Amino acid sequence: MTAFPEGTILGYPRIGRRRELKKAVEAFWAGRIDEQQLEQTSAELRAATRDRLAALGLGRTDSAIPESFSYYDQVLDAAVAVGAIPSRFEGLRSADGTIGLPAYFTIARGEGERAPLEMTKWFDSNYHYLVPEIGPETVFSLSSDRLVREVAEGVAAGFVTRPVVVGPVTLLALAKASDDAPEGFDPLSRLNDLLPVYLELLSKLKSAGAEWVQLDEPALVSESLPASTAQLADAAARALAVLGGTAERPSILVAAPYADLGDVFPVLAAAPIEAIAVDLVRGGIPTAAPGLEGKTLVGGVVDGHNIWRSDLAAAFDKLEALRALGTPVAAGTSTSLLHVPHDVADESLLDPSLVSWLAFADQKVEQVGILARGLAEGRAAIVDELDAASAALADRLAAPGVRDGAVRRRELADADFSRVSYEERETAQEALGLPALPLTTIGSFPQTGDIRRARARFTRGEIPAEDYEDFLRREVAGVVSLQEELGLDVLVHGEPERNDMVQYFAENLDGFAVTENGWVQSYGSRATRPSILWGDVSRPAPITVGWSSFAQSLTTKHMKGMLTGPVTILAWSFVRDDQPLGETANQVALALREEIEDLEAAGIAIIQVDEPALRELLPLKKADQPAYLDWSVASFRLATGGAAAGTQVHTHLCYSEFGVVIDAIRALDADVTSIEAARSRMEVVADIAEVGFGHGIGPGVYDIHSPRVPTVDEVESLLRRAVEEIPTRQLWVNPDCGLKTRGYDETTASLRNIVEATRRVREDISVGV
């Protein structure tokens, strides 16, 4: 066994410091560059990453640098590598049985009648992964050697890197049964068939020069998957006995981030592997277990989930406690750094004091290096760095705005968290005059190149505010006109003034800061810039009222006011970690409550408070879930609790397992809830029907994360399934999510098909078919 390095990270951002990968991939999709040019760009990005990590202090030849690149998604990478693709994509294989890059993207995005893989959230993060589809018919075979080639690429450049691959247990635990599988089929039952392919992959990685391999097994910490902890632990024991039982492999590091390993840790300790990475930000110091001696424990003490500068003294204390177990210890990150931006040094507009409190990916690598040096040379060798981190933490806690007396003096009563009964509201809202199966969209319309260019020019001061506002008014007027022409019932203004559904509010609330280059991958080629919530939150002035009022003045139909909910604002920001999340959520909720009051005063009768991230923040451990659901639901109810009975409050959830949080969704007490349902082919309606969900519900009929235009028949089929399960009076018709990422041609065609499909179903309803 090659010794494990004293410091490492579990992964690094892969989109590029200026989103170079996004731009190259989208250029390839658009036909502006060919596959060879795309491969060249990605090779340059990987080379730049290796060089950067080496410059930051990770070893070039000791496997400290992870090989964690992906064109789209690491779960898709693993599924393609082992040939686990649905039968509808089998025809995309090359003559030798391999799956090339164009086929890889087709599986991710869909094409024609081939629907893409379903997408959902990666554990409790805002990253989305593609859900493998596996059945008894799935034939596993090594179908891509891309990771092997990337390792060899590093070796040729003088690096010995550590390839990262999603482990077999997590791959199967996150998969869904294929359409061809019998009812009740469990993909985890295919573990024994899958392991020979992983063995072949490990052998090839070793031959390419890999001395260590990282198997990511975060499923082992989750209690929110179909498989129980006991089943996952048993699967891990069986898998690692096979994978660790051969000499034709690199040394194995098993990483299990995002929560405490708990009862699964002894299973890993006893397995024939060489290292275990434990999350010591979300979990505690494990207890010594048989078989642990000689294994390296990688202590994940630098938070890979957030951007705050680490308390290095406390982190080093944890590493020393870990070393007390009597086995080698290395310093590391709690998770991959996929979830944070590249480098805080790129942020020239942030307040210098705020910058001193922050650590993006590059700063976290440096922090790991400091801790690794302390492990090697002793605490005294890094005392200056520990003291500097402690001083920054003290400065942050005492800084103006972190605690605002005016915000904290607000007193809340139980009545602030509730409205009148749903039955009373339903009666009052009959005055809205909506038809059966009301047609609407989720909020945003395409953010065109013209919109982005105009925003950039305005930001740079190249056009005056009045010209920019005139441009936005024309955009809003066009969106309203299009919706009226298509025949939608409840309209939106399209949000051209918003660069992001969270950042827009962050820019208009006290207690937030926004970045220039703080991009984080959300899914595929899509990235967001999470805002930084650093202090107490308040609303200095109305935020959305002007644009909603203007849009309403253009139509006699109802215009939705569009707000982002408190939980989602927290989930999609980097949030202060010096107080409970529930306290911060209530501060945001009170600001939104004021906004709702002003929208009502302006005559807006339908207001949507989006909470797409409600499921996302659900803790992975069941014991922690009730407290989270209590404060998350309470914050939404606080935001909406002042709305009049006749004001119809909508909310929206996307890419989350509806059934898991159905009670919480019911407790939100929104009048209408729209949810993702198209990519999963309306599977969610069974959950809705089973629990007797009685409020308005809009299961999505258009998967906006794929460029496919759904046919009229396809949408009609989804709608009819919904009508079969849910009373018509409750049903709304809408896309899965906002239309920001789509183009106008596909958006218009898709909405036109949705309108026609709805017309057909309405006709049948009217005649009692």
PDB file of C-alpha atoms in Angstrom, residues 385-645:
ATOM      1  CA  GLU A 385      -2.406  30.345  11.429  1.00  0.00           C
ATOM      2  CA  LEU A 386      -4.734  29.016  14.132  1.00  0.00           C
ATOM      3  CA  ASP A 387      -4.666  32.368  15.926  1.00  0.00           C
ATOM      4  CA  ALA A 388      -5.329  34.294  12.704  1.00  0.00           C
ATOM      5  CA  ALA A 389      -8.397  32.152  11.950  1.00  0.00           C
ATOM      6  CA  SER A 390      -9.691  32.654  15.504  1.00  0.00           C
ATOM      7  CA  ALA A 391      -9.217  36.419  15.221  1.00  0.00           C
ATOM      8  CA  ALA A 392     -11.186  36.502  11.946  1.00  0.00           C
ATOM      9  CA  LEU A 393     -14.010  34.579  13.602  1.00  0.00           C
ATOM     10  CA  ALA A 394     -14.106  37.018  16.546  1.00  0.00           C
ATOM     11  CA  ASP A 395     -14.113  39.989  14.164  1.00  0.00           C
ATOM     12  CA  ARG A 396     -17.033  38.506  12.250  1.00  0.00           C
ATOM     13  CA  LEU A 397     -19.149  37.959  15.357  1.00  0.00           C
ATOM     14  CA  ALA A 398     -18.637  41.549  16.497  1.00  0.00           C
ATOM     15  CA  ALA A 399     -19.088  43.279  13.127  1.00  0.00           C
ATOM     16  CA  PRO A 400     -21.901  45.846  12.605  1.00  0.00           C
ATOM     17  CA  GLY A 401     -24.971  44.352  10.922  1.00  0.00           C
ATOM     18  CA  VAL A 402     -24.357  40.814  12.070  1.00  0.00           C
ATOM     19  CA  ARG A 403     -26.799  41.502  14.888  1.00  0.00           C
ATOM     20  CA  ASP A 404     -29.401  44.244  14.234  1.00  0.00           C
ATOM     21  CA  GLY A 405     -31.322  45.313  17.299  1.00  0.00           C
ATOM     22  CA  ALA A 406     -34.319  46.523  15.287  1.00  0.00           C
ATOM     23  CA  VAL A 407     -34.674  43.101  13.647  1.00  0.00           C
ATOM     24  CA  ARG A 408     -34.286  41.224  16.907  1.00  0.00           C
ATOM     25  CA  ARG A 409     -36.854  43.308  18.795  1.00  0.00           C
ATOM     26  CA  ARG A 410     -39.729  41.999  16.674  1.00  0.00           C
ATOM     27  CA  GLU A 411     -42.111  39.875  18.707  1.00  0.00           C
ATOM     28  CA  LEU A 412     -44.161  37.083  17.135  1.00  0.00           C
ATOM     29  CA  ALA A 413     -47.483  35.583  18.220  1.00  0.00           C
ATOM     30  CA  ASP A 414     -49.035  32.244  17.278  1.00  0.00           C
ATOM     31  CA  ALA A 415     -51.585  34.078  15.119  1.00  0.00           C
ATOM     32  CA  ASP A 416     -48.775  35.336  12.885  1.00  0.00           C
ATOM     33  CA  PHE A 417     -48.229  31.800  11.608  1.00  0.00           C
ATOM     34  CA  SER A 418     -51.700  31.021  10.236  1.00  0.00           C
ATOM     35  CA  ARG A 419     -54.479  32.191   7.935  1.00  0.00           C
ATOM     36  CA  VAL A 420     -58.199  31.459   8.061  1.00  0.00           C
ATOM     37  CA  SER A 421     -59.220  27.904   7.143  1.00  0.00           C
ATOM     38  CA  TYR A 422     -58.661  26.581   3.633  1.00  0.00           C
ATOM     39  CA  GLU A 423     -62.415  26.128   3.186  1.00  0.00           C
ATOM     40  CA  GLU A 424     -63.019  29.821   3.903  1.00  0.00           C
ATOM     41  CA  ARG A 425     -60.232  30.790   1.530  1.00  0.00           C
ATOM     42  CA  GLU A 426     -61.508  28.494  -1.217  1.00  0.00           C
ATOM     43  CA  THR A 427     -64.908  30.171  -1.031  1.00  0.00           C
ATOM     44  CA  ALA A 428     -63.418  33.659  -1.033  1.00  0.00           C
ATOM     45  CA  GLN A 429     -61.223  32.812  -4.018  1.00  0.00           C
ATOM     46  CA  GLU A 430     -64.169  31.816  -6.199  1.00  0.00           C
ATOM     47  CA  ALA A 431     -64.255  35.526  -7.036  1.00  0.00           C
ATOM     48  CA  LEU A 432     -61.082  34.989  -9.071  1.00  0.00           C
ATOM     49  CA  GLY A 433     -63.256  33.373 -11.755  1.00  0.00           C
ATOM     50  CA  LEU A 434     -60.775  30.695 -12.837  1.00  0.00           C
ATOM     51  CA  PRO A 435     -61.759  27.858 -15.242  1.00  0.00           C
ATOM     52  CA  ALA A 436     -61.348  24.132 -14.638  1.00  0.00           C
ATOM     53  CA  LEU A 437     -57.700  23.057 -15.028  1.00  0.00           C
ATOM     54  CA  PRO A 438     -56.331  26.619 -14.894  1.00  0.00           C
ATOM     55  CA  LEU A 439     -53.290  27.105 -17.129  1.00  0.00           C
ATOM     56  CA  THR A 440     -50.258  28.957 -15.822  1.00  0.00           C
ATOM     57  CA  THR A 441     -46.462  28.871 -15.757  1.00  0.00           C
ATOM     58  CA  ILE A 442     -44.119  28.761 -12.801  1.00  0.00           C
ATOM     59  CA  GLY A 443     -42.681  32.266 -13.141  1.00  0.00           C
ATOM     60  CA  SER A 444     -39.664  32.958 -15.315  1.00  0.00           C
ATOM     61  CA  PHE A 445     -39.604  33.121 -19.108  1.00  0.00           C
ATOM     62  CA  PRO A 446     -36.463  32.628 -21.235  1.00  0.00           C
ATOM     63  CA  GLN A 447     -33.504  34.791 -20.251  1.00  0.00           C
ATOM     64  CA  THR A 448     -32.400  35.611 -23.773  1.00  0.00           C
ATOM     65  CA  GLY A 449     -29.014  36.805 -24.900  1.00  0.00           C
ATOM     66  CA  ASP A 450     -30.526  40.263 -25.346  1.00  0.00           C
ATOM     67  CA  ILE A 451     -31.623  40.309 -21.701  1.00  0.00           C
ATOM     68  CA  ARG A 452     -28.240  39.164 -20.438  1.00  0.00           C
ATOM     69  CA  ARG A 453     -26.391  41.672 -22.610  1.00  0.00           C
ATOM     70  CA  ALA A 454     -28.619  44.538 -21.535  1.00  0.00           C
ATOM     71  CA  ARG A 455     -28.167  43.617 -17.873  1.00  0.00           C
ATOM     72  CA  ALA A 456     -24.391  43.402 -18.304  1.00  0.00           C
ATOM     73  CA  ARG A 457     -24.270  46.796 -20.046  1.00  0.00           C
ATOM     74  CA  PHE A 458     -26.380  48.367 -17.314  1.00  0.00           C
ATOM     75  CA  THR A 459     -24.195  46.820 -14.608  1.00  0.00           C
ATOM     76  CA  ARG A 460     -21.096  48.246 -16.316  1.00  0.00           C
ATOM     77  CA  GLY A 461     -22.714  51.689 -16.478  1.00  0.00           C
ATOM     78  CA  GLU A 462     -22.888  51.698 -20.274  1.00  0.00           C
ATOM     79  CA  ILE A 463     -26.627  52.479 -20.450  1.00  0.00           C
ATOM     80  CA  PRO A 464     -28.667  54.739 -18.137  1.00  0.00           C
ATOM     81  CA  ALA A 465     -31.252  53.316 -15.752  1.00  0.00           C
ATOM     82  CA  GLU A 466     -34.186  54.751 -17.697  1.00  0.00           C
ATOM     83  CA  ASP A 467     -33.076  53.033 -20.922  1.00  0.00           C
ATOM     84  CA  TYR A 468     -32.603  49.737 -19.124  1.00  0.00           C
ATOM     85  CA  GLU A 469     -36.040  49.995 -17.514  1.00  0.00           C
ATOM     86  CA  ASP A 470     -37.615  50.794 -20.892  1.00  0.00           C
ATOM     87  CA  PHE A 471     -35.966  47.661 -22.290  1.00  0.00           C
ATOM     88  CA  LEU A 472     -37.336  45.571 -19.405  1.00  0.00           C
ATOM     89  CA  ARG A 473     -40.841  47.013 -19.865  1.00  0.00           C
ATOM     90  CA  ARG A 474     -40.782  45.935 -23.502  1.00  0.00           C
ATOM     91  CA  GLU A 475     -39.686  42.448 -22.430  1.00  0.00           C
ATOM     92  CA  VAL A 476     -42.497  42.208 -19.879  1.00  0.00           C
ATOM     93  CA  ALA A 477     -45.050  43.452 -22.392  1.00  0.00           C
ATOM     94  CA  GLY A 478     -43.895  40.815 -24.875  1.00  0.00           C
ATOM     95  CA  VAL A 479     -44.207  38.027 -22.325  1.00  0.00           C
ATOM     96  CA  VAL A 480     -47.701  39.156 -21.298  1.00  0.00           C
ATOM     97  CA  SER A 481     -48.795  39.394 -24.933  1.00  0.00           C
ATOM     98  CA  LEU A 482     -47.436  35.927 -25.710  1.00  0.00           C
ATOM     99  CA  GLN A 483     -49.289  34.343 -22.791  1.00  0.00           C
ATOM    100  CA  GLU A 484     -52.545  36.013 -23.818  1.00  0.00           C
ATOM    101  CA  GLU A 485     -52.071  34.831 -27.409  1.00  0.00           C
ATOM    102  CA  LEU A 486     -51.413  31.271 -26.228  1.00  0.00           C
ATOM    103  CA  GLY A 487     -54.480  31.268 -23.995  1.00  0.00           C
ATOM    104  CA  LEU A 488     -53.010  30.915 -20.504  1.00  0.00           C
ATOM    105  CA  ASP A 489     -55.332  31.757 -17.629  1.00  0.00           C
ATOM    106  CA  VAL A 490     -53.038  33.102 -14.903  1.00  0.00           C
ATOM    107  CA  LEU A 491     -50.105  35.090 -16.203  1.00  0.00           C
ATOM    108  CA  VAL A 492     -46.594  35.957 -15.025  1.00  0.00           C
ATOM    109  CA  HIS A 493     -44.401  38.896 -15.987  1.00  0.00           C
ATOM    110  CA  GLY A 494     -41.449  36.665 -16.956  1.00  0.00           C
ATOM    111  CA  GLU A 495     -38.881  38.131 -14.516  1.00  0.00           C
ATOM    112  CA  PRO A 496     -36.479  39.732 -17.039  1.00  0.00           C
ATOM    113  CA  GLU A 497     -35.262  42.050 -14.285  1.00  0.00           C
ATOM    114  CA  ARG A 498     -34.033  39.096 -12.201  1.00  0.00           C
ATOM    115  CA  ASN A 499     -30.680  37.449 -12.780  1.00  0.00           C
ATOM    116  CA  ASP A 500     -31.521  34.699 -10.281  1.00  0.00           C
ATOM    117  CA  MET A 501     -34.541  33.913  -8.128  1.00  0.00           C
ATOM    118  CA  VAL A 502     -32.510  34.196  -4.916  1.00  0.00           C
ATOM    119  CA  GLN A 503     -29.857  36.731  -5.852  1.00  0.00           C
ATOM    120  CA  TYR A 504     -32.516  39.239  -6.896  1.00  0.00           C
ATOM    121  CA  PHE A 505     -33.919  39.258  -3.382  1.00  0.00           C
ATOM    122  CA  ALA A 506     -30.459  39.203  -1.824  1.00  0.00           C
ATOM    123  CA  GLU A 507     -29.611  42.380  -3.727  1.00  0.00           C
ATOM    124  CA  ASN A 508     -32.648  44.077  -2.202  1.00  0.00           C
ATOM    125  CA  LEU A 509     -32.471  42.850   1.403  1.00  0.00           C
ATOM    126  CA  ASP A 510     -30.137  44.008   4.135  1.00  0.00           C
ATOM    127  CA  GLY A 511     -27.858  41.282   5.569  1.00  0.00           C
ATOM    128  CA  PHE A 512     -26.833  39.833   2.175  1.00  0.00           C
ATOM    129  CA  ALA A 513     -23.894  40.231  -0.184  1.00  0.00           C
ATOM    130  CA  VAL A 514     -23.579  38.987  -3.770  1.00  0.00           C
ATOM    131  CA  THR A 515     -20.536  37.826  -5.711  1.00  0.00           C
ATOM    132  CA  GLU A 516     -19.144  38.542  -9.164  1.00  0.00           C
ATOM    133  CA  ASN A 517     -17.633  35.133  -9.930  1.00  0.00           C
ATOM    134  CA  GLY A 518     -18.945  32.855  -7.194  1.00  0.00           C
ATOM    135  CA  TRP A 519     -20.384  30.282  -9.608  1.00  0.00           C
ATOM    136  CA  VAL A 520     -21.408  26.844  -8.336  1.00  0.00           C
ATOM    137  CA  GLN A 521     -22.655  23.983 -10.516  1.00  0.00           C
ATOM    138  CA  SER A 522     -26.359  23.228 -10.124  1.00  0.00           C
ATOM    139  CA  TYR A 523     -26.723  20.548 -12.817  1.00  0.00           C
ATOM    140  CA  GLY A 524     -25.129  19.781 -16.146  1.00  0.00           C
ATOM    141  CA  SER A 525     -23.923  23.025 -17.667  1.00  0.00           C
ATOM    142  CA  ARG A 526     -26.046  25.164 -15.361  1.00  0.00           C
ATOM    143  CA  ALA A 527     -24.475  27.151 -12.548  1.00  0.00           C
ATOM    144  CA  THR A 528     -25.740  29.604  -9.948  1.00  0.00           C
ATOM    145  CA  ARG A 529     -24.095  32.300  -7.851  1.00  0.00           C
ATOM    146  CA  PRO A 530     -25.316  31.702  -4.303  1.00  0.00           C
ATOM    147  CA  SER A 531     -25.605  34.890  -2.299  1.00  0.00           C
ATOM    148  CA  ILE A 532     -23.909  35.311   1.060  1.00  0.00           C
ATOM    149  CA  LEU A 533     -26.279  35.762   4.002  1.00  0.00           C
ATOM    150  CA  TRP A 534     -23.931  37.229   6.595  1.00  0.00           C
ATOM    151  CA  GLY A 535     -26.113  39.326   8.940  1.00  0.00           C
ATOM    152  CA  ASP A 536     -29.585  40.005  10.253  1.00  0.00           C
ATOM    153  CA  VAL A 537     -32.136  40.340   7.437  1.00  0.00           C
ATOM    154  CA  SER A 538     -34.589  43.177   6.818  1.00  0.00           C
ATOM    155  CA  ARG A 539     -36.368  44.785   3.845  1.00  0.00           C
ATOM    156  CA  PRO A 540     -35.536  48.452   3.343  1.00  0.00           C
ATOM    157  CA  ALA A 541     -38.090  48.939   0.524  1.00  0.00           C
ATOM    158  CA  PRO A 542     -40.585  47.039  -1.692  1.00  0.00           C
ATOM    159  CA  ILE A 543     -38.841  44.677  -4.114  1.00  0.00           C
ATOM    160  CA  THR A 544     -41.284  43.232  -6.660  1.00  0.00           C
ATOM    161  CA  VAL A 545     -44.326  45.488  -6.443  1.00  0.00           C
ATOM    162  CA  GLY A 546     -43.371  47.847  -9.258  1.00  0.00           C
ATOM    163  CA  TRP A 547     -42.884  45.158 -11.899  1.00  0.00           C
ATOM    164  CA  SER A 548     -45.926  43.138 -10.815  1.00  0.00           C
ATOM    165  CA  SER A 549     -48.117  46.251 -10.919  1.00  0.00           C
ATOM    166  CA  PHE A 550     -46.831  47.221 -14.346  1.00  0.00           C
ATOM    167  CA  ALA A 551     -47.483  43.738 -15.732  1.00  0.00           C
ATOM    168  CA  GLN A 552     -50.980  43.668 -14.234  1.00  0.00           C
ATOM    169  CA  SER A 553     -51.751  46.968 -15.947  1.00  0.00           C
ATOM    170  CA  LEU A 554     -51.201  45.281 -19.339  1.00  0.00           C
ATOM    171  CA  THR A 555     -53.899  42.601 -18.965  1.00  0.00           C
ATOM    172  CA  THR A 556     -57.336  41.921 -17.541  1.00  0.00           C
ATOM    173  CA  LYS A 557     -56.224  38.418 -16.563  1.00  0.00           C
ATOM    174  CA  HIS A 558     -54.731  37.721 -13.158  1.00  0.00           C
ATOM    175  CA  MET A 559     -51.009  38.394 -12.817  1.00  0.00           C
ATOM    176  CA  LYS A 560     -49.083  36.370 -10.256  1.00  0.00           C
ATOM    177  CA  GLY A 561     -46.795  38.161  -7.867  1.00  0.00           C
ATOM    178  CA  MET A 562     -43.579  36.146  -7.710  1.00  0.00           C
ATOM    179  CA  LEU A 563     -41.533  35.718  -4.525  1.00  0.00           C
ATOM    180  CA  THR A 564     -38.884  33.245  -3.436  1.00  0.00           C
ATOM    181  CA  GLY A 565     -39.653  31.588  -0.105  1.00  0.00           C
ATOM    182  CA  PRO A 566     -37.520  31.783   3.046  1.00  0.00           C
ATOM    183  CA  VAL A 567     -36.344  28.160   2.998  1.00  0.00           C
ATOM    184  CA  THR A 568     -35.208  28.372  -0.624  1.00  0.00           C
ATOM    185  CA  ILE A 569     -33.455  31.682  -0.044  1.00  0.00           C
ATOM    186  CA  LEU A 570     -31.495  29.958   2.724  1.00  0.00           C
ATOM    187  CA  ALA A 571     -30.899  26.739   0.771  1.00  0.00           C
ATOM    188  CA  TRP A 572     -29.562  28.543  -2.274  1.00  0.00           C
ATOM    189  CA  SER A 573     -27.384  30.978  -0.345  1.00  0.00           C
ATOM    190  CA  PHE A 574     -24.302  30.553   1.775  1.00  0.00           C
ATOM    191  CA  VAL A 575     -25.895  31.145   5.170  1.00  0.00           C
ATOM    192  CA  ARG A 576     -24.377  32.417   8.387  1.00  0.00           C
ATOM    193  CA  ASP A 577     -23.506  29.555  10.717  1.00  0.00           C
ATOM    194  CA  ASP A 578     -23.498  31.479  14.003  1.00  0.00           C
ATOM    195  CA  GLN A 579     -27.188  31.013  14.833  1.00  0.00           C
ATOM    196  CA  PRO A 580     -29.909  28.393  14.215  1.00  0.00           C
ATOM    197  CA  LEU A 581     -31.244  28.300  10.663  1.00  0.00           C
ATOM    198  CA  GLY A 582     -34.785  28.706  11.970  1.00  0.00           C
ATOM    199  CA  GLU A 583     -33.988  32.143  13.376  1.00  0.00           C
ATOM    200  CA  THR A 584     -32.516  33.278  10.079  1.00  0.00           C
ATOM    201  CA  ALA A 585     -35.489  31.838   8.153  1.00  0.00           C
ATOM    202  CA  ASN A 586     -37.939  33.835  10.264  1.00  0.00           C
ATOM    203  CA  GLN A 587     -36.058  37.044   9.550  1.00  0.00           C
ATOM    204  CA  VAL A 588     -36.354  36.386   5.813  1.00  0.00           C
ATOM    205  CA  ALA A 589     -40.018  35.410   6.261  1.00  0.00           C
ATOM    206  CA  LEU A 590     -40.870  38.716   7.911  1.00  0.00           C
ATOM    207  CA  ALA A 591     -39.319  40.609   5.009  1.00  0.00           C
ATOM    208  CA  LEU A 592     -41.435  38.571   2.574  1.00  0.00           C
ATOM    209  CA  ARG A 593     -44.546  39.101   4.684  1.00  0.00           C
ATOM    210  CA  GLU A 594     -44.100  42.853   4.221  1.00  0.00           C
ATOM    211  CA  GLU A 595     -43.714  42.298   0.462  1.00  0.00           C
ATOM    212  CA  ILE A 596     -46.935  40.272   0.272  1.00  0.00           C
ATOM    213  CA  GLU A 597     -48.809  43.029   2.106  1.00  0.00           C
ATOM    214  CA  ASP A 598     -47.589  45.583  -0.439  1.00  0.00           C
ATOM    215  CA  LEU A 599     -48.476  43.318  -3.391  1.00  0.00           C
ATOM    216  CA  GLU A 600     -52.014  42.935  -2.057  1.00  0.00           C
ATOM    217  CA  ALA A 601     -52.303  46.701  -1.648  1.00  0.00           C
ATOM    218  CA  ALA A 602     -51.275  47.036  -5.307  1.00  0.00           C
ATOM    219  CA  GLY A 603     -54.133  44.770  -6.394  1.00  0.00           C
ATOM    220  CA  ILE A 604     -52.234  41.506  -6.969  1.00  0.00           C
ATOM    221  CA  ALA A 605     -54.675  38.727  -6.026  1.00  0.00           C
ATOM    222  CA  ILE A 606     -52.484  35.667  -6.720  1.00  0.00           C
ATOM    223  CA  ILE A 607     -49.042  35.497  -5.108  1.00  0.00           C
ATOM    224  CA  GLN A 608     -46.582  32.643  -5.507  1.00  0.00           C
ATOM    225  CA  VAL A 609     -43.990  32.019  -2.799  1.00  0.00           C
ATOM    226  CA  ASP A 610     -41.615  29.466  -4.301  1.00  0.00           C
ATOM    227  CA  GLU A 611     -40.125  26.780  -2.075  1.00  0.00           C
ATOM    228  CA  PRO A 612     -38.402  24.414  -4.539  1.00  0.00           C
ATOM    229  CA  ALA A 613     -35.738  23.637  -1.925  1.00  0.00           C
ATOM    230  CA  LEU A 614     -38.042  22.459   0.877  1.00  0.00           C
ATOM    231  CA  ARG A 615     -37.002  18.823   0.453  1.00  0.00           C
ATOM    232  CA  GLU A 616     -33.393  19.739  -0.245  1.00  0.00           C
ATOM    233  CA  LEU A 617     -32.524  20.832   3.282  1.00  0.00           C
ATOM    234  CA  LEU A 618     -34.226  17.851   4.916  1.00  0.00           C
ATOM    235  CA  PRO A 619     -31.570  16.298   7.174  1.00  0.00           C
ATOM    236  CA  LEU A 620     -30.355  12.864   6.146  1.00  0.00           C
ATOM    237  CA  LYS A 621     -30.859  11.496   9.672  1.00  0.00           C
ATOM    238  CA  LYS A 622     -34.471  10.834  10.669  1.00  0.00           C
ATOM    239  CA  ALA A 623     -33.914  12.048  14.224  1.00  0.00           C
ATOM    240  CA  ASP A 624     -33.059  15.517  12.879  1.00  0.00           C
ATOM    241  CA  GLN A 625     -35.961  15.797  10.450  1.00  0.00           C
ATOM    242  CA  PRO A 626     -38.862  16.833  12.744  1.00  0.00           C
ATOM    243  CA  ALA A 627     -37.044  19.922  14.017  1.00  0.00           C
ATOM    244  CA  TYR A 628     -36.160  20.969  10.459  1.00  0.00           C
ATOM    245  CA  LEU A 629     -39.716  20.504   9.209  1.00  0.00           C
ATOM    246  CA  ASP A 630     -41.044  22.489  12.167  1.00  0.00           C
ATOM    247  CA  TRP A 631     -38.969  25.595  11.485  1.00  0.00           C
ATOM    248  CA  SER A 632     -39.110  25.387   7.677  1.00  0.00           C
ATOM    249  CA  VAL A 633     -42.899  25.106   7.621  1.00  0.00           C
ATOM    250  CA  ALA A 634     -43.212  27.798  10.278  1.00  0.00           C
ATOM    251  CA  SER A 635     -41.126  30.251   8.259  1.00  0.00           C
ATOM    252  CA  PHE A 636     -43.319  29.788   5.174  1.00  0.00           C
ATOM    253  CA  ARG A 637     -46.474  30.224   7.254  1.00  0.00           C
ATOM    254  CA  LEU A 638     -44.985  33.346   8.842  1.00  0.00           C
ATOM    255  CA  ALA A 639     -44.300  34.793   5.401  1.00  0.00           C
ATOM    256  CA  THR A 640     -47.824  34.081   4.119  1.00  0.00           C
ATOM    257  CA  GLY A 641     -49.810  34.276   7.366  1.00  0.00           C
ATOM    258  CA  GLY A 642     -50.902  37.871   6.816  1.00  0.00           C
ATOM    259  CA  ALA A 643     -52.459  37.273   3.376  1.00  0.00           C
ATOM    260  CA  ALA A 644     -56.190  37.928   3.043  1.00  0.00           C
ATOM    261  CA  ALA A 645     -58.607  35.037   2.514  1.00  0.00           C
TER     262      ALA A 645
END
